[in-house]
mmCIF file of C-alpha atoms in Angstrom:
data_model
loop_
_atom_site.group_PDB
_atom_site.id
_atom_site.type_symbol
_atom_site.label_atom_id
_atom_site.label_comp_id
_atom_site.label_asym_id
_atom_site.label_seq_id
_atom_site.Cartn_x
_atom_site.Cartn_y
_atom_site.Cartn_z
ATOM 1 C CA UNK A 1 -35.278 -0.177 -19.875
ATOM 2 C CA UNK A 2 -32.270 1.217 -17.574
ATOM 3 C CA UNK A 3 -34.384 3.340 -15.187
ATOM 4 C CA UNK A 4 -31.776 6.652 -13.358
ATOM 5 C CA UNK A 5 -31.766 4.571 -9.826
ATOM 6 C CA UNK A 6 -29.279 2.566 -11.551
ATOM 7 C CA UNK A 7 -27.927 4.634 -14.304
ATOM 8 C CA UNK A 8 -25.895 6.632 -10.993
ATOM 9 C CA UNK A 9 -25.056 3.274 -9.762
ATOM 10 C CA UNK A 10 -23.472 2.198 -12.597
ATOM 11 C CA UNK A 11 -21.378 6.395 -13.002
ATOM 12 C CA UNK A 12 -20.890 5.629 -9.188
ATOM 13 C CA UNK A 13 -19.152 2.047 -9.464
ATOM 14 C CA UNK A 14 -17.026 4.284 -12.612
ATOM 15 C CA UNK A 15 -15.951 6.332 -10.058
ATOM 16 C CA UNK A 16 -14.558 4.329 -8.184
ATOM 17 C CA UNK A 17 -13.039 1.955 -10.700
ATOM 18 C CA UNK A 18 -12.279 5.234 -11.362
ATOM 19 C CA UNK A 19 -10.855 6.758 -8.443
ATOM 20 C CA UNK A 20 -9.006 3.529 -7.857
ATOM 21 C CA UNK A 21 -6.666 3.355 -10.330
ATOM 22 C CA UNK A 22 -5.918 7.057 -10.249
ATOM 23 C CA UNK A 23 -5.212 7.353 -6.821
ATOM 24 C CA UNK A 24 -3.025 3.977 -7.315
ATOM 25 C CA UNK A 25 -1.132 6.168 -9.435
ATOM 26 C CA UNK A 26 -1.062 9.032 -7.356
ATOM 27 C CA UNK A 27 1.671 6.557 -5.867
ATOM 28 C CA UNK A 28 3.695 5.100 -8.459
ATOM 29 C CA UNK A 29 4.863 8.367 -9.634
ATOM 30 C CA UNK A 30 5.752 9.187 -6.415
ATOM 31 C CA UNK A 31 8.045 6.207 -6.213
ATOM 32 C CA UNK A 32 11.193 7.718 -6.666
ATOM 33 C CA UNK A 33 11.452 10.723 -4.794
ATOM 34 C CA UNK A 34 10.068 8.907 -1.588
ATOM 35 C CA UNK A 35 12.849 6.039 -2.242
ATOM 36 C CA UNK A 36 14.815 9.449 -1.652
ATOM 37 C CA UNK A 37 13.546 11.235 0.675
ATOM 38 C CA UNK A 38 14.023 8.020 2.788
ATOM 39 C CA UNK A 39 17.472 7.161 2.224
ATOM 40 C CA UNK A 40 17.510 3.515 0.669
ATOM 41 C CA UNK A 41 18.406 1.731 -2.355
ATOM 42 C CA UNK A 42 16.190 0.226 -4.312
ATOM 43 C CA UNK A 43 16.899 -3.366 -3.178
ATOM 44 C CA UNK A 44 15.782 -1.858 0.445
ATOM 45 C CA UNK A 45 12.340 -0.701 -1.654
ATOM 46 C CA UNK A 46 12.220 -3.638 -3.341
ATOM 47 C CA UNK A 47 11.955 -5.328 0.330
ATOM 48 C CA UNK A 48 9.287 -2.092 2.108
ATOM 49 C CA UNK A 49 7.150 -2.526 -2.034
ATOM 50 C CA UNK A 50 6.470 -5.733 -0.576
ATOM 51 C CA UNK A 51 5.161 -4.544 2.995
ATOM 52 C CA UNK A 52 1.806 -3.064 0.373
ATOM 53 C CA UNK A 53 2.080 -6.579 -1.585
ATOM 54 C CA UNK A 54 1.601 -8.111 2.054
ATOM 55 C CA UNK A 55 -1.060 -5.511 3.305
ATOM 56 C CA UNK A 56 -3.806 -5.928 -0.057
ATOM 57 C CA UNK A 57 -3.541 -9.536 0.122
ATOM 58 C CA UNK A 58 -4.294 -9.282 3.912
ATOM 59 C CA UNK A 59 -7.163 -6.619 2.996
ATOM 60 C CA UNK A 60 -8.379 -9.020 -0.229
ATOM 61 C CA UNK A 61 -9.424 -11.491 3.015
ATOM 62 C CA UNK A 62 -10.747 -9.785 5.219
ATOM 63 C CA UNK A 63 -13.948 -8.544 3.196
ATOM 64 C CA UNK A 64 -15.218 -10.749 1.846
ATOM 65 C CA UNK A 65 -16.486 -11.415 5.658
ATOM 66 C CA UNK A 66 -16.833 -7.634 6.039
ATOM 67 C CA UNK A 67 -19.204 -7.331 2.107
ATOM 68 C CA UNK A 68 -20.988 -10.510 3.880
ATOM 69 C CA UNK A 69 -21.500 -9.507 6.963
ATOM 70 C CA UNK A 70 -21.695 -5.393 6.257
ATOM 71 C CA UNK A 71 -23.285 -5.387 1.683
ATOM 72 C CA UNK A 72 -20.715 -4.805 -0.391
ATOM 73 C CA UNK A 73 -21.973 -1.442 -0.488
ATOM 74 C CA UNK A 74 -21.265 -0.278 3.240
ATOM 75 C CA UNK A 75 -17.308 -1.411 2.059
ATOM 76 C CA UNK A 76 -16.462 0.679 -0.654
ATOM 77 C CA UNK A 77 -18.011 3.552 0.877
ATOM 78 C CA UNK A 78 -15.207 2.949 3.497
ATOM 79 C CA UNK A 79 -12.407 1.444 1.991
ATOM 80 C CA UNK A 80 -12.064 3.611 -1.034
ATOM 81 C CA UNK A 81 -12.633 6.807 1.736
ATOM 82 C CA UNK A 82 -9.406 4.782 3.892
ATOM 83 C CA UNK A 83 -7.441 4.611 0.298
ATOM 84 C CA UNK A 84 -7.378 7.709 -0.001
ATOM 85 C CA UNK A 85 -6.387 8.907 3.188
ATOM 86 C CA UNK A 86 -3.932 6.450 3.193
ATOM 87 C CA UNK A 87 -2.608 7.376 0.161
ATOM 88 C CA UNK A 88 -0.657 10.066 1.921
ATOM 89 C CA UNK A 89 1.338 8.355 4.124
ATOM 90 C CA UNK A 90 4.070 7.600 1.984
ATOM 91 C CA UNK A 91 4.739 11.235 0.859
ATOM 92 C CA UNK A 92 5.021 11.840 4.555
ATOM 93 C CA UNK A 93 7.550 9.526 5.602
ATOM 94 C CA UNK A 94 11.494 10.339 6.404
ATOM 95 C CA UNK A 95 12.486 7.286 8.006
ATOM 96 C CA UNK A 96 11.844 3.457 5.946
ATOM 97 C CA UNK A 97 10.400 1.561 9.138
ATOM 98 C CA UNK A 98 7.459 5.176 8.491
ATOM 99 C CA UNK A 99 7.389 3.661 4.587
ATOM 100 C CA UNK A 100 6.340 0.287 5.057
ATOM 101 C CA UNK A 101 3.968 1.247 7.706
ATOM 102 C CA UNK A 102 2.431 3.785 5.674
ATOM 103 C CA UNK A 103 2.581 0.775 2.110
ATOM 104 C CA UNK A 104 0.705 -1.782 4.971
ATOM 105 C CA UNK A 105 -2.124 0.084 5.320
ATOM 106 C CA UNK A 106 -2.475 1.337 1.433
ATOM 107 C CA UNK A 107 -2.163 -1.412 0.839
ATOM 108 C CA UNK A 108 -4.565 -2.889 2.724
ATOM 109 C CA UNK A 109 -6.822 -0.340 1.363
ATOM 110 C CA UNK A 110 -6.554 -1.053 -1.109
ATOM 111 C CA UNK A 111 -6.422 -4.944 -1.111
ATOM 112 C CA UNK A 112 -9.837 -4.668 0.300
ATOM 113 C CA UNK A 113 -11.679 -1.494 -2.707
ATOM 114 C CA UNK A 114 -10.473 -4.681 -4.849
ATOM 115 C CA UNK A 115 -13.207 -6.862 -3.343
ATOM 116 C CA UNK A 116 -14.822 -4.306 -2.279
ATOM 117 C CA UNK A 117 -16.036 -2.728 -6.462
ATOM 118 C CA UNK A 118 -15.425 -5.310 -8.425
ATOM 119 C CA UNK A 119 -18.150 -6.890 -5.546
ATOM 120 C CA UNK A 120 -19.728 -4.306 -5.772
ATOM 121 C CA UNK A 121 -19.322 -4.146 -10.089
ATOM 122 C CA UNK A 122 -21.802 -7.488 -10.017
ATOM 123 C CA UNK A 123 -24.244 -6.806 -8.660
ATOM 124 C CA UNK A 124 -24.638 -3.634 -10.988
ATOM 125 C CA UNK A 125 -24.171 -5.520 -13.693
ATOM 126 C CA UNK A 126 -26.992 -8.516 -13.026
ATOM 127 C CA UNK A 127 -29.342 -5.883 -12.319
ATOM 128 C CA UNK A 128 -28.445 -3.942 -16.065
ATOM 129 C CA UNK A 129 -29.440 -8.378 -17.403
ATOM 130 C CA UNK A 130 -26.022 -6.946 -19.746
ATOM 131 C CA UNK A 131 -22.868 -7.940 -19.295
ATOM 132 C CA UNK A 132 -20.434 -4.702 -18.270
ATOM 133 C CA UNK A 133 -17.576 -5.501 -15.882
ATOM 134 C CA UNK A 134 -15.475 -4.806 -18.549
ATOM 135 C CA UNK A 135 -16.292 -1.354 -18.411
ATOM 136 C CA UNK A 136 -15.658 -0.738 -15.670
ATOM 137 C CA UNK A 137 -12.124 -1.991 -14.208
ATOM 138 C CA UNK A 138 -11.073 0.609 -18.564
ATOM 139 C CA UNK A 139 -11.896 3.134 -16.136
ATOM 140 C CA UNK A 140 -9.411 1.775 -13.153
ATOM 141 C CA UNK A 141 -7.036 2.110 -16.477
ATOM 142 C CA UNK A 142 -8.208 5.620 -17.207
ATOM 143 C CA UNK A 143 -7.531 6.898 -13.903
ATOM 144 C CA UNK A 144 -4.027 4.768 -13.987
ATOM 145 C CA UNK A 145 -4.183 7.341 -16.537
ATOM 146 C CA UNK A 146 -4.471 10.650 -15.570
ATOM 147 C CA UNK A 147 -3.097 9.714 -12.150
ATOM 148 C CA UNK A 148 -0.319 9.425 -14.086
ATOM 149 C CA UNK A 149 -0.415 12.731 -16.415
ATOM 150 C CA UNK A 150 -1.826 14.761 -13.208
ATOM 151 C CA UNK A 151 1.572 13.528 -10.703
ATOM 152 C CA UNK A 152 4.240 13.529 -13.784
ATOM 153 C CA UNK A 153 2.513 17.299 -13.592
ATOM 154 C CA UNK A 154 2.806 18.577 -10.249
ATOM 155 C CA UNK A 155 7.006 17.397 -9.998
ATOM 156 C CA UNK A 156 7.976 19.050 -13.028
ATOM 157 C CA UNK A 157 5.839 21.900 -11.556
ATOM 158 C CA UNK A 158 8.490 21.498 -8.271
ATOM 159 C CA UNK A 159 4.912 20.728 -5.990
ATOM 160 C CA UNK A 160 5.583 18.497 -2.905
ATOM 161 C CA UNK A 161 4.484 15.207 -2.927
ATOM 162 C CA UNK A 162 2.977 15.548 0.581
ATOM 163 C CA UNK A 163 0.887 18.783 -1.025
ATOM 164 C CA UNK A 164 0.554 16.877 -4.090
ATOM 165 C CA UNK A 165 -0.469 13.345 -2.263
ATOM 166 C CA UNK A 166 -2.973 15.171 0.372
ATOM 167 C CA UNK A 167 -4.754 17.192 -2.464
ATOM 168 C CA UNK A 168 -5.328 13.218 -4.656
ATOM 169 C CA UNK A 169 -6.215 12.355 -1.751
ATOM 170 C CA UNK A 170 -9.265 15.144 -1.800
ATOM 171 C CA UNK A 171 -10.449 14.715 -4.699
ATOM 172 C CA UNK A 172 -10.454 10.639 -4.108
ATOM 173 C CA UNK A 173 -12.872 11.582 -0.845
ATOM 174 C CA UNK A 174 -15.006 14.186 -2.692
ATOM 175 C CA UNK A 175 -16.315 11.955 -5.347
ATOM 176 C CA UNK A 176 -16.841 8.906 -2.870
ATOM 177 C CA UNK A 177 -18.759 10.709 -0.869
ATOM 178 C CA UNK A 178 -20.720 11.454 -3.854
ATOM 179 C CA UNK A 179 -20.459 7.614 -4.824
ATOM 180 C CA UNK A 180 -21.710 6.312 -1.563
ATOM 181 C CA UNK A 181 -25.191 8.169 -2.435
ATOM 182 C CA UNK A 182 -25.887 6.273 -5.561
ATOM 183 C CA UNK A 183 -24.087 2.813 -4.664
ATOM 184 C CA UNK A 184 -26.373 -0.497 -4.497
ATOM 185 C CA UNK A 185 -27.893 -1.564 -1.340
ATOM 186 C CA UNK A 186 -26.254 -5.294 -0.858
ATOM 187 C CA UNK A 187 -27.708 -7.571 2.129
ATOM 188 C CA UNK A 188 -25.993 -9.308 4.338
ATOM 189 C CA UNK A 189 -25.309 -12.580 3.256
ATOM 190 C CA UNK A 190 -23.301 -14.233 6.593
ATOM 191 C CA UNK A 191 -24.934 -17.987 4.757
ATOM 192 C CA UNK A 192 -24.807 -19.469 1.571
ATOM 193 C CA UNK A 193 -25.398 -23.482 0.799
ATOM 194 C CA UNK A 194 -21.772 -24.167 0.663
ATOM 195 C CA UNK A 195 -19.892 -27.321 -1.857
ATOM 196 C CA UNK A 196 -17.180 -29.665 -1.127
ATOM 197 C CA UNK A 197 -14.124 -28.086 -1.793
ATOM 198 C CA UNK A 198 -10.547 -27.813 -0.148
ATOM 199 C CA UNK A 199 -9.086 -25.350 2.511
ATOM 200 C CA UNK A 200 -13.112 -23.870 2.113
ATOM 201 C CA UNK A 201 -12.590 -23.231 -1.540
ATOM 202 C CA UNK A 202 -14.892 -24.861 -3.953
ATOM 203 C CA UNK A 203 -14.427 -26.587 -6.993
ATOM 204 C CA UNK A 204 -15.123 -23.819 -9.130
ATOM 205 C CA UNK A 205 -13.962 -20.996 -7.135
ATOM 206 C CA UNK A 206 -10.380 -22.795 -7.752
ATOM 207 C CA UNK A 207 -10.841 -22.845 -11.340
ATOM 208 C CA UNK A 208 -11.464 -19.852 -11.960
ATOM 209 C CA UNK A 209 -8.970 -18.963 -9.339
ATOM 210 C CA UNK A 210 -6.175 -20.045 -11.519
ATOM 211 C CA UNK A 211 -7.731 -18.801 -14.264
ATOM 212 C CA UNK A 212 -7.468 -15.342 -12.391
ATOM 213 C CA UNK A 213 -4.021 -16.566 -11.716
ATOM 214 C CA UNK A 214 -2.461 -17.622 -14.830
ATOM 215 C CA UNK A 215 -4.026 -13.719 -16.620
ATOM 216 C CA UNK A 216 -3.012 -12.225 -14.100
ATOM 217 C CA UNK A 217 0.217 -12.623 -13.898
ATOM 218 C CA UNK A 218 0.650 -12.785 -17.728
ATOM 219 C CA UNK A 219 -0.248 -8.185 -17.012
ATOM 220 C CA UNK A 220 2.315 -8.907 -14.131
ATOM 221 C CA UNK A 221 5.216 -9.869 -16.666
ATOM 222 C CA UNK A 222 3.536 -7.923 -19.018
ATOM 223 C CA UNK A 223 3.759 -4.374 -17.184
ATOM 224 C CA UNK A 224 7.301 -5.116 -15.550
ATOM 225 C CA UNK A 225 8.728 -6.544 -18.073
ATOM 226 C CA UNK A 226 7.766 -5.643 -22.274
ATOM 227 C CA UNK A 227 10.197 -3.011 -22.358
ATOM 228 C CA UNK A 228 13.753 -3.888 -21.283
ATOM 229 C CA UNK A 229 12.615 -7.517 -23.906
ATOM 230 C CA UNK A 230 12.189 -4.981 -26.693
ATOM 231 C CA UNK A 231 15.609 -3.984 -25.217
ATOM 232 C CA UNK A 232 17.245 -7.248 -24.974
ATOM 233 C CA UNK A 233 16.060 -8.884 -27.874
ATOM 234 C CA UNK A 234 17.031 -6.604 -30.523
ATOM 235 C CA UNK A 235 18.489 -3.713 -29.355
ATOM 236 C CA UNK A 236 15.920 -1.127 -29.582
ATOM 237 C CA UNK A 237 16.904 2.845 -27.829
ATOM 238 C CA UNK A 238 15.503 3.326 -24.367
ATOM 239 C CA UNK A 239 11.920 5.460 -26.070
ATOM 240 C CA UNK A 240 10.904 2.109 -28.201
ATOM 241 C CA UNK A 241 11.959 0.040 -26.072
ATOM 242 C CA UNK A 242 8.605 1.833 -23.546
ATOM 243 C CA UNK A 243 6.418 1.907 -26.656
ATOM 244 C CA UNK A 244 6.730 -1.783 -26.108
ATOM 245 C CA UNK A 245 4.654 -1.081 -22.578
ATOM 246 C CA UNK A 246 2.921 1.209 -24.810
ATOM 247 C CA UNK A 247 1.410 -0.086 -26.899
ATOM 248 C CA UNK A 248 0.613 -3.143 -24.469
ATOM 249 C CA UNK A 249 -1.499 -0.404 -22.131
ATOM 250 C CA UNK A 250 -3.258 0.772 -24.724
ATOM 251 C CA UNK A 251 -4.777 -2.116 -25.993
ATOM 252 C CA UNK A 252 -5.858 -3.401 -22.852
ATOM 253 C CA UNK A 253 -7.671 -0.172 -21.800
ATOM 254 C CA UNK A 254 -9.281 0.145 -24.836
ATOM 255 C CA UNK A 255 -10.013 -3.369 -25.060
ATOM 256 C CA UNK A 256 -12.208 -3.526 -22.228
ATOM 257 C CA UNK A 257 -14.215 -0.264 -22.965
ATOM 258 C CA UNK A 258 -15.968 -2.681 -26.169
ATOM 259 C CA UNK A 259 -15.057 -6.253 -24.515
ATOM 260 C CA UNK A 260 -18.632 -6.241 -23.024
ATOM 261 C CA UNK A 261 -20.470 -5.453 -26.325
ATOM 262 C CA UNK A 262 -18.294 -8.603 -27.539
ATOM 263 C CA UNK A 263 -19.778 -10.856 -24.550
ATOM 264 C CA UNK A 264 -23.455 -10.064 -24.656
ATOM 265 C CA UNK A 265 -22.889 -11.562 -29.394
ATOM 266 C CA UNK A 266 -20.853 -14.049 -28.294
ATOM 267 C CA UNK A 267 -20.551 -15.172 -24.121
ATOM 268 C CA UNK A 268 -17.961 -14.284 -20.822
ATOM 269 C CA UNK A 269 -16.566 -18.086 -21.919
ATOM 270 C CA UNK A 270 -15.608 -17.027 -25.429
ATOM 271 C CA UNK A 271 -14.358 -13.893 -24.930
ATOM 272 C CA UNK A 272 -11.554 -15.845 -22.040
ATOM 273 C CA UNK A 273 -11.175 -18.456 -24.682
ATOM 274 C CA UNK A 274 -10.819 -16.690 -27.979
ATOM 275 C CA UNK A 275 -9.225 -13.602 -25.998
ATOM 276 C CA UNK A 276 -6.678 -15.801 -24.227
ATOM 277 C CA UNK A 277 -5.456 -18.052 -27.586
ATOM 278 C CA UNK A 278 -5.257 -13.908 -29.393
ATOM 279 C CA UNK A 279 -2.929 -13.304 -26.154
ATOM 280 C CA UNK A 280 -1.064 -16.849 -27.004
ATOM 281 C CA UNK A 281 -1.019 -15.587 -30.778
ATOM 282 C CA UNK A 282 0.740 -12.583 -29.725
ATOM 283 C CA UNK A 283 2.924 -13.408 -27.134
ATOM 284 C CA UNK A 284 3.969 -16.281 -29.963
ATOM 285 C CA UNK A 285 4.936 -13.056 -32.579
ATOM 286 C CA UNK A 286 7.070 -11.252 -29.540
ATOM 287 C CA UNK A 287 9.157 -13.704 -29.466
ATOM 288 C CA UNK A 288 9.740 -14.928 -32.799
ATOM 289 C CA UNK A 289 10.189 -11.446 -34.286
ATOM 290 C CA UNK A 290 13.218 -10.239 -34.970
ATOM 291 C CA UNK A 291 11.824 -6.826 -36.592
ATOM 292 C CA UNK A 292 10.443 -4.158 -33.105
ATOM 293 C CA UNK A 293 7.295 -2.905 -35.605
ATOM 294 C CA UNK A 294 6.157 -6.265 -35.728
ATOM 295 C CA UNK A 295 7.587 -7.063 -31.703
ATOM 296 C CA UNK A 296 5.141 -3.645 -30.743
ATOM 297 C CA UNK A 297 2.624 -5.208 -32.232
ATOM 298 C CA UNK A 298 2.762 -8.459 -30.896
ATOM 299 C CA UNK A 299 2.626 -7.037 -27.206
ATOM 300 C CA UNK A 300 -0.680 -4.786 -28.598
ATOM 301 C CA UNK A 301 -2.269 -8.184 -28.975
ATOM 302 C CA UNK A 302 -0.999 -9.157 -25.716
ATOM 303 C CA UNK A 303 -2.844 -6.408 -24.121
ATOM 304 C CA UNK A 304 -6.205 -6.243 -27.002
ATOM 305 C CA UNK A 305 -6.209 -11.245 -25.709
ATOM 306 C CA UNK A 306 -5.763 -9.898 -22.184
ATOM 307 C CA UNK A 307 -8.083 -7.605 -22.015
ATOM 308 C CA UNK A 308 -11.123 -8.445 -21.445
ATOM 309 C CA UNK A 309 -10.447 -11.768 -19.489
ATOM 310 C CA UNK A 310 -9.728 -10.743 -15.857
ATOM 311 C CA UNK A 311 -13.488 -9.219 -16.099
ATOM 312 C CA UNK A 312 -14.841 -11.963 -16.551
ATOM 313 C CA UNK A 313 -13.390 -13.886 -14.341
ATOM 314 C CA UNK A 314 -14.605 -11.821 -11.517
ATOM 315 C CA UNK A 315 -18.216 -11.508 -12.932
ATOM 316 C CA UNK A 316 -18.153 -15.258 -12.804
ATOM 317 C CA UNK A 317 -16.309 -15.282 -9.081
ATOM 318 C CA UNK A 318 -19.885 -12.246 -7.806
ATOM 319 C CA UNK A 319 -22.266 -15.297 -9.424
ATOM 320 C CA UNK A 320 -21.662 -18.271 -7.514
ATOM 321 C CA UNK A 321 -24.213 -20.699 -6.730
ATOM 322 C CA UNK A 322 -22.538 -21.479 -2.978
ATOM 323 C CA UNK A 323 -20.837 -19.656 -1.078
ATOM 324 C CA UNK A 324 -20.853 -15.734 -0.029
ATOM 325 C CA UNK A 325 -20.837 -13.922 -2.612
ATOM 326 C CA UNK A 326 -17.715 -11.297 -0.860
ATOM 327 C CA UNK A 327 -15.684 -14.729 0.223
ATOM 328 C CA UNK A 328 -15.822 -16.238 -2.987
ATOM 329 C CA UNK A 329 -14.716 -12.663 -4.777
ATOM 330 C CA UNK A 330 -11.508 -12.707 -2.549
ATOM 331 C CA UNK A 331 -10.864 -15.936 -3.401
ATOM 332 C CA UNK A 332 -10.605 -15.438 -7.220
ATOM 333 C CA UNK A 333 -9.092 -12.027 -7.008
ATOM 334 C CA UNK A 334 -6.704 -12.562 -4.240
ATOM 335 C CA UNK A 335 -4.935 -15.681 -6.038
ATOM 336 C CA UNK A 336 -5.385 -13.514 -9.497
ATOM 337 C CA UNK A 337 -2.809 -11.163 -7.428
ATOM 338 C CA UNK A 338 -0.279 -13.672 -5.916
ATOM 339 C CA UNK A 339 -0.439 -13.875 -9.780
ATOM 340 C CA UNK A 340 -0.195 -10.738 -10.280
ATOM 341 C CA UNK A 341 2.974 -10.422 -7.572
ATOM 342 C CA UNK A 342 5.100 -13.886 -8.487
ATOM 343 C CA UNK A 343 5.223 -13.450 -11.963
ATOM 344 C CA UNK A 344 7.494 -10.898 -12.672
ATOM 345 C CA UNK A 345 10.383 -12.174 -9.881
ATOM 346 C CA UNK A 346 8.928 -15.794 -11.762
ATOM 347 C CA UNK A 347 11.003 -14.063 -15.294
ATOM 348 C CA UNK A 348 13.747 -11.957 -13.180
ATOM 349 C CA UNK A 349 14.158 -15.505 -12.040
ATOM 350 C CA UNK A 350 14.287 -17.550 -15.361
ATOM 351 C CA UNK A 351 16.298 -13.937 -17.583
ATOM 352 C CA UNK A 352 19.044 -14.788 -15.319
ATOM 353 C CA UNK A 353 20.359 -18.710 -16.952
ATOM 354 C CA UNK A 354 18.100 -17.490 -20.132
ATOM 355 C CA UNK A 355 16.735 -15.026 -21.850
ATOM 356 C CA UNK A 356 14.030 -12.507 -21.109
ATOM 357 C CA UNK A 357 12.327 -13.527 -24.371
ATOM 358 C CA UNK A 358 13.002 -17.484 -23.571
ATOM 359 C CA UNK A 359 11.169 -16.831 -20.272
ATOM 360 C CA UNK A 360 7.935 -15.399 -21.639
ATOM 361 C CA UNK A 361 7.589 -18.621 -22.318
ATOM 362 C CA UNK A 362 5.509 -18.537 -18.849
ATOM 363 C CA UNK A 363 3.009 -16.248 -20.054
ATOM 364 C CA UNK A 364 2.814 -17.707 -22.836
ATOM 365 C CA UNK A 365 1.328 -21.018 -20.578
ATOM 366 C CA UNK A 366 -0.861 -19.270 -18.307
ATOM 367 C CA UNK A 367 -2.997 -18.173 -21.412
ATOM 368 C CA UNK A 368 -3.123 -21.333 -23.658
ATOM 369 C CA UNK A 369 -4.016 -23.068 -19.868
ATOM 370 C CA UNK A 370 -6.684 -19.746 -19.494
ATOM 371 C CA UNK A 371 -7.769 -21.269 -23.250
ATOM 372 C CA UNK A 372 -8.217 -24.570 -21.747
ATOM 373 C CA UNK A 373 -10.572 -24.206 -18.238
ATOM 374 C CA UNK A 374 -12.505 -21.332 -19.855
ATOM 375 C CA UNK A 375 -15.446 -23.067 -19.483
ATOM 376 C CA UNK A 376 -15.426 -23.238 -15.796
ATOM 377 C CA UNK A 377 -16.700 -19.643 -16.009
ATOM 378 C CA UNK A 378 -20.245 -21.692 -17.219
#
């Protein structure tokens, strides 16, 4: 029997994931406006966006220690609140250096929250005694959709971005204040048995981090290149090509809401193994299909196959017997995030000497390797 306290704890973690997705989307939809306000070109903007990535990686690594020292519930609340305030920063920037500082702070808070909220989600899932992690990630996706719609509506209405971002931050703070009362208390775990490895990374952390790297690399590729691949490969219009990302993101979101039930029946290892094989079949279809509908189906399969895999990796990372939960989670999440950043860049480099479709062999190989390494979740 699930009691009311645990139900509220689950709702609180749902709220945090949703707010995280919402605030990230609010920043993303305002990127063109912020770029114009700051007065930089595409190359300079790309460099500035690296500041966000660097900040995120710093936040991920620092929070492993903090979550172990103070508890994931406290770090979740603190960094969610900082993120809600930090989202205003990019909208206020009028010079490149100001935007760089704002993005480092925003990225740090987002990376720290990523580790904290996933660590908290593992605690709630453990008390539920059944898989619920994928649904948390589904709420993150839903929050992103909501943020995109709200941001688009306020831009169409001509509302000044700082006003919109400040309102979004206020909504985030209000939601976090409610969630703070219901998160599961996490006892500090500064010390735990160690396992031999490399640079403090146990063999299991390295394996799980490697799988996360490949899966999130593949997700990053789909986010940034799916529409362009359809346009280049099949000479599709911009509107038709955009359906590729829509198909991928729709099945990714829907899949996260059913992955927990599947995991409860067949186990996390099977979800990763068979899910990545489905993703591989989808990518093979993308690379070989001569028709737009079939290619869109391939991208949909790719999203469906990936949807439940990453949450299983994070659950496994939070339950490793050696090391400490916070540090293990920060390392696995950090390796996955590096893959998320590296994937789109790698595809761009390969496509310069070949084509986008040929470059898709990279995510295809990654999901096949993930299928082979699925037993690391045991």
